[in-house]
mmCIF file of C-alpha atoms and ligand atoms in Angstrom:
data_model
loop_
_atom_site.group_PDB
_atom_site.id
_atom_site.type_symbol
_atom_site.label_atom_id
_atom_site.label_comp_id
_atom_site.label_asym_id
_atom_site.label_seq_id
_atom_site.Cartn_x
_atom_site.Cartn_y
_atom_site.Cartn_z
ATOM 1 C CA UNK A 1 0.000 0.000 0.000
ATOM 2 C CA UNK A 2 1.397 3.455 -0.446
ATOM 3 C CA UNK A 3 0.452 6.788 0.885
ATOM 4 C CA UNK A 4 -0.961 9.264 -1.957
ATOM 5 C CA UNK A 5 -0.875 12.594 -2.682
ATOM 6 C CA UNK A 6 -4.410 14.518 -1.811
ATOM 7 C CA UNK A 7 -5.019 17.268 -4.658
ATOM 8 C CA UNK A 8 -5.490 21.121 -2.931
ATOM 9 C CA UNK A 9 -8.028 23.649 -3.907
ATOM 10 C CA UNK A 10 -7.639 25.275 -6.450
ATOM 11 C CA UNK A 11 -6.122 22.296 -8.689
ATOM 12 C CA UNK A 12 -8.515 21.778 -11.574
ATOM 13 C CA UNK A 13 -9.278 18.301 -11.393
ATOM 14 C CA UNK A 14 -11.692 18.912 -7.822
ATOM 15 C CA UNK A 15 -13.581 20.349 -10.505
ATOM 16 C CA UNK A 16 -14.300 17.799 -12.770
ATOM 17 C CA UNK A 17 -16.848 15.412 -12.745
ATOM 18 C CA UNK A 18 -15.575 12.013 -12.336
ATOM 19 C CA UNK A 19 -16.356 8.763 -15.007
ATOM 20 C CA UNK A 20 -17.809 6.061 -13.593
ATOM 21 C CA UNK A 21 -15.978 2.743 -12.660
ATOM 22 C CA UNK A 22 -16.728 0.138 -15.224
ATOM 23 C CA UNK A 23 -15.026 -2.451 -14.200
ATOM 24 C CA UNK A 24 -13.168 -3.269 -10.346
ATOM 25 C CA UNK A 25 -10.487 -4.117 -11.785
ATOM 26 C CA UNK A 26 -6.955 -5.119 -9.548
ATOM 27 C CA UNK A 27 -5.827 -1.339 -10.134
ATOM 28 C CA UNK A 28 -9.062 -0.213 -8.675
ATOM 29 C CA UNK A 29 -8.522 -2.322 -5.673
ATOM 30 C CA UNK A 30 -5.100 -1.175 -5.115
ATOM 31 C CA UNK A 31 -6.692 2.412 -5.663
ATOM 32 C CA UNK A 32 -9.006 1.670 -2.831
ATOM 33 C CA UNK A 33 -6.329 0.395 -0.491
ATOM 34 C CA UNK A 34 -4.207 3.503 -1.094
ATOM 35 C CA UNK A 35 -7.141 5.716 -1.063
ATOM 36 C CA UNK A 36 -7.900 4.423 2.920
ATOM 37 C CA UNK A 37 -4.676 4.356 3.647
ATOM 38 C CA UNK A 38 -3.847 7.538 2.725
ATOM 39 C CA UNK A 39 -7.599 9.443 4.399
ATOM 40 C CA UNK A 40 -6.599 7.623 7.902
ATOM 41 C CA UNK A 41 -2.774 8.871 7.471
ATOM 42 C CA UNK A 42 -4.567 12.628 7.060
ATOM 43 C CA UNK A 43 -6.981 11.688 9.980
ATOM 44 C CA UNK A 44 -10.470 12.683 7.421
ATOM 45 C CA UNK A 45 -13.476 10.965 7.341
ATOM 46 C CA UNK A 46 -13.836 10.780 3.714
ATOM 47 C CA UNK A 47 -11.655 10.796 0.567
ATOM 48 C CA UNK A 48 -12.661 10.613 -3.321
ATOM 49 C CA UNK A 49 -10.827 8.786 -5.930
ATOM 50 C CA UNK A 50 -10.321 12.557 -7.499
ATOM 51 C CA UNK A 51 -8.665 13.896 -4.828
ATOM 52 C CA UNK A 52 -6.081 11.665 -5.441
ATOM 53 C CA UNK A 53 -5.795 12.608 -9.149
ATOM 54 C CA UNK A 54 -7.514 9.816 -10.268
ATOM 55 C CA UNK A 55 -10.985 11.029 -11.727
ATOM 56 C CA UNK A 56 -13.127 7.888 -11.173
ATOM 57 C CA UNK A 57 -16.516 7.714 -9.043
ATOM 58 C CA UNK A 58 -15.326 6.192 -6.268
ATOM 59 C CA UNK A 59 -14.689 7.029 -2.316
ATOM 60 C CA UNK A 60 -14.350 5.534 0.874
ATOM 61 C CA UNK A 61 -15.962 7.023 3.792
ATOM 62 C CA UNK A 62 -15.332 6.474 7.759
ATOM 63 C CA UNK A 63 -16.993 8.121 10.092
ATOM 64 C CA UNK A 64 -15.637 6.085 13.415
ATOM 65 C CA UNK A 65 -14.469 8.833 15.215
ATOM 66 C CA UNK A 66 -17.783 10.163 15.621
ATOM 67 C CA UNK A 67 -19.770 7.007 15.679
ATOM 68 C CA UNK A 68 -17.924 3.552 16.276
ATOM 69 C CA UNK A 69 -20.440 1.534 15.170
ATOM 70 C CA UNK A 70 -20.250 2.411 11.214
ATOM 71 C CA UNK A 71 -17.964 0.405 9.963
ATOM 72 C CA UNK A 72 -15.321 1.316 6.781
ATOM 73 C CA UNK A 73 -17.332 2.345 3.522
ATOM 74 C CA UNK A 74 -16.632 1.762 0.418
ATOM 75 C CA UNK A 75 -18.796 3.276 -2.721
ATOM 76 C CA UNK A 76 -18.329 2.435 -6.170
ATOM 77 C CA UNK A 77 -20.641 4.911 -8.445
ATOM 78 C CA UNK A 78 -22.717 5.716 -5.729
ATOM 79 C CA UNK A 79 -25.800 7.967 -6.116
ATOM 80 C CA UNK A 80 -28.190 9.777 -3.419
ATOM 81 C CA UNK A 81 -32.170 8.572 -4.418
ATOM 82 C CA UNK A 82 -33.459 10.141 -1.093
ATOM 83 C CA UNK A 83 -33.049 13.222 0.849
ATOM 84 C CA UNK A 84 -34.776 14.530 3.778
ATOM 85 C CA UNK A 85 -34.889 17.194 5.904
ATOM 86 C CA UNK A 86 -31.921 19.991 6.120
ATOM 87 C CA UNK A 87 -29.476 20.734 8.956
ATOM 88 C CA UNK A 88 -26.523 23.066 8.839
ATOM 89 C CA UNK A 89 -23.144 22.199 10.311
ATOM 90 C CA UNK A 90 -19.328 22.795 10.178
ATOM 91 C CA UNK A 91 -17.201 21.036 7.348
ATOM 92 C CA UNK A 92 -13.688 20.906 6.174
ATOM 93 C CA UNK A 93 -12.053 19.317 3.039
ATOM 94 C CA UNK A 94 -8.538 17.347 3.379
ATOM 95 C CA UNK A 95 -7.904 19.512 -0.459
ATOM 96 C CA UNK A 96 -8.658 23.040 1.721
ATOM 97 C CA UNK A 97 -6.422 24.370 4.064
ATOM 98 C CA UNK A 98 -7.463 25.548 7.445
ATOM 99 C CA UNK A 99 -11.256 26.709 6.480
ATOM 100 C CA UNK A 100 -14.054 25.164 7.774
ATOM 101 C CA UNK A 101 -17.731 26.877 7.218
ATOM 102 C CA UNK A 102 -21.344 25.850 7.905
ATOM 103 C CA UNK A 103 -22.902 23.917 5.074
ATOM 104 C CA UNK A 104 -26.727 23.374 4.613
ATOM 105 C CA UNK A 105 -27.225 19.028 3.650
ATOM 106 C CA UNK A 106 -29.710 17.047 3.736
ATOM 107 C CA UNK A 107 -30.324 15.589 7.502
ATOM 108 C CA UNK A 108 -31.048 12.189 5.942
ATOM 109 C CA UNK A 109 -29.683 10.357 2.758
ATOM 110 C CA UNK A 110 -30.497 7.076 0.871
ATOM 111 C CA UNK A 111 -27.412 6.794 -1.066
ATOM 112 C CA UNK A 112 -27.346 3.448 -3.995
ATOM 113 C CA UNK A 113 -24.419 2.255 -5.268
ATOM 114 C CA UNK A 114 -21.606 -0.974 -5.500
ATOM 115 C CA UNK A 115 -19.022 -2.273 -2.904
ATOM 116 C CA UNK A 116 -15.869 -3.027 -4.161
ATOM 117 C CA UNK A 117 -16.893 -6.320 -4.709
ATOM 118 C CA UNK A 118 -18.852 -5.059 -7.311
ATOM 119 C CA UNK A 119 -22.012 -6.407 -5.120
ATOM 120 C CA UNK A 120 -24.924 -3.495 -5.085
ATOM 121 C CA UNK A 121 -25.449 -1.954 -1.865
ATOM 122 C CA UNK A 122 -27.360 0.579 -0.356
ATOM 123 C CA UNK A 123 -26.861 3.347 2.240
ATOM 124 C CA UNK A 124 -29.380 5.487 4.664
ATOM 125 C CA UNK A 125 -27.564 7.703 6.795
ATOM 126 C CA UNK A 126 -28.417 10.703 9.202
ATOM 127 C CA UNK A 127 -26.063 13.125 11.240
ATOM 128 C CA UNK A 128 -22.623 12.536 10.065
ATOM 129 C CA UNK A 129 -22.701 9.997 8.087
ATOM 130 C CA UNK A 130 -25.416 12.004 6.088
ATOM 131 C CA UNK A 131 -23.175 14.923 5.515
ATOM 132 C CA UNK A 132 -19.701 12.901 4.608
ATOM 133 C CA UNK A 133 -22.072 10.853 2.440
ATOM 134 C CA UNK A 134 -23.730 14.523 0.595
ATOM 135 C CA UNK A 135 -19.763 15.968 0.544
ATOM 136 C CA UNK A 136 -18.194 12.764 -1.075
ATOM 137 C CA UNK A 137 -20.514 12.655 -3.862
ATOM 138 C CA UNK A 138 -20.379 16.808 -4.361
ATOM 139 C CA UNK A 139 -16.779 15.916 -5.091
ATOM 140 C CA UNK A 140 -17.434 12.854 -7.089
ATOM 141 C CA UNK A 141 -19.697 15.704 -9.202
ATOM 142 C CA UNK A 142 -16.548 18.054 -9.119
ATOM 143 C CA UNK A 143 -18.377 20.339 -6.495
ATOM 144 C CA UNK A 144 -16.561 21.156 -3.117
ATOM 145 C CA UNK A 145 -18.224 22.379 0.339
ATOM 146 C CA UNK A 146 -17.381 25.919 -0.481
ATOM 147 C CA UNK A 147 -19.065 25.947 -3.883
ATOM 148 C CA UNK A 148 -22.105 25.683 -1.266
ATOM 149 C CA UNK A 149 -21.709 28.866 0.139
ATOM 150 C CA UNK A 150 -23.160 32.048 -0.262
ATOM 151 C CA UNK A 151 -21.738 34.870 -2.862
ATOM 152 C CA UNK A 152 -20.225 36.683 0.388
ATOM 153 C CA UNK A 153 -18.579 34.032 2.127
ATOM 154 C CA UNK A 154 -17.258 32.390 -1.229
ATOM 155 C CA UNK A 155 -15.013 36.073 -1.766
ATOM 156 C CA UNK A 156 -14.058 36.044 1.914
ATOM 157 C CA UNK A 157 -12.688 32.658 1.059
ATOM 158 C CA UNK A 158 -11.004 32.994 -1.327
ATOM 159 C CA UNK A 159 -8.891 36.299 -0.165
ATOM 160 C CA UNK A 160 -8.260 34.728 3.010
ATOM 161 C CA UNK A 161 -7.230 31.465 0.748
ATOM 162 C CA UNK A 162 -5.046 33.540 -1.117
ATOM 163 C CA UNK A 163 -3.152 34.433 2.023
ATOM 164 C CA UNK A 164 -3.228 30.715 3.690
ATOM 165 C CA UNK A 165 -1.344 29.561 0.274
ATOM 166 C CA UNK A 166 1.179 32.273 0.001
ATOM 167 C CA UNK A 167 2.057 31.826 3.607
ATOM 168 C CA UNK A 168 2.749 27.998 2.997
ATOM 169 C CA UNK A 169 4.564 28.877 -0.140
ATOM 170 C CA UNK A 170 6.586 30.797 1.937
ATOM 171 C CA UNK A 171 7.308 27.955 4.541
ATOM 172 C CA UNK A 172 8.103 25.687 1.981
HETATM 173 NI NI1 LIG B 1 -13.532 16.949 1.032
#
């Protein structure tokens, strides 16, 4: 297993919309390996295949930290069939420095999709599990959390974002 690279706002590839995986192949399994091995070496609760550099619909997902009893998830292609409800709540992005912000989601989600053994499988989730579920997909779509917010906040952003970068530029 190896440790891979996560992809930093604004690289161009968190906003593309990914192709769908048409066949778990061994590469895709090693993908997923790397992929979990490298979101618990950045201690996140989520990680898609894009923000790797590798622009597939795929992610893995866990949310132990929070809630012990969901295990690892895997989602090939997955898609959200049901939403309910709406709840606002802080988020970060392992590809956005130091910001976090209050997103509106969906409190509840029905997300379809495939495990990696290519088996279909579906998903309901609420609370946190809800949210990583709604801001995995967003980047499977080549939409990040701060493409949620409003006009304002976006431009505050992205001066302060400005700043984080050319400080670590400077560190570097
Ligand atoms: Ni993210």
């Amino acid at each position: 297993m190896a440790l891979l690279e996560i992809k930093k706002y604004p690289e161009k590839i968190l906003k593309e919309k990914t192709a769908p995986v048409v066949d778990i192949n061994s590469s895709i399994q090693r993908l997923i390996d790397d992929m979990i091995e490298t979101m618990y070496a950045a201690k996140g609760v989520g990680l898609a295949a894009n923000q790797v550099g590798v622009s597939k619909r795929l992610c893995v997902i866990d949310i132990s930290v929070a809630d012990e009893k969901t295990p690892l998830i895997v989602l090939i292609n997955p898609e959200i069939v049901e939403r309910k409800g709406s709840v606002e709540d802080e988020e970060g992005c392992l590809s956005i420095h130091e910001y976090r912000a209050k997103i509106k989601r969906a409190e509840e989600v029905l997300v379809k999709g495939f495990d990696r053994k290519g088996k279909p499988i579906e998903i309901a989730g609420g609370d946190l599990l809800a949210r990583a579920l709604q801001h995995e997909i967003d980047h499977l779509d080549g939409l990040l959390f701060i493409d949620r917010l409003s006009p304002i906040k976006r431009e505050f952003f992205k001066k302060r974002y400005k700043k984080t970068l050319s400080e670590k530029s400077k560190k570097s």
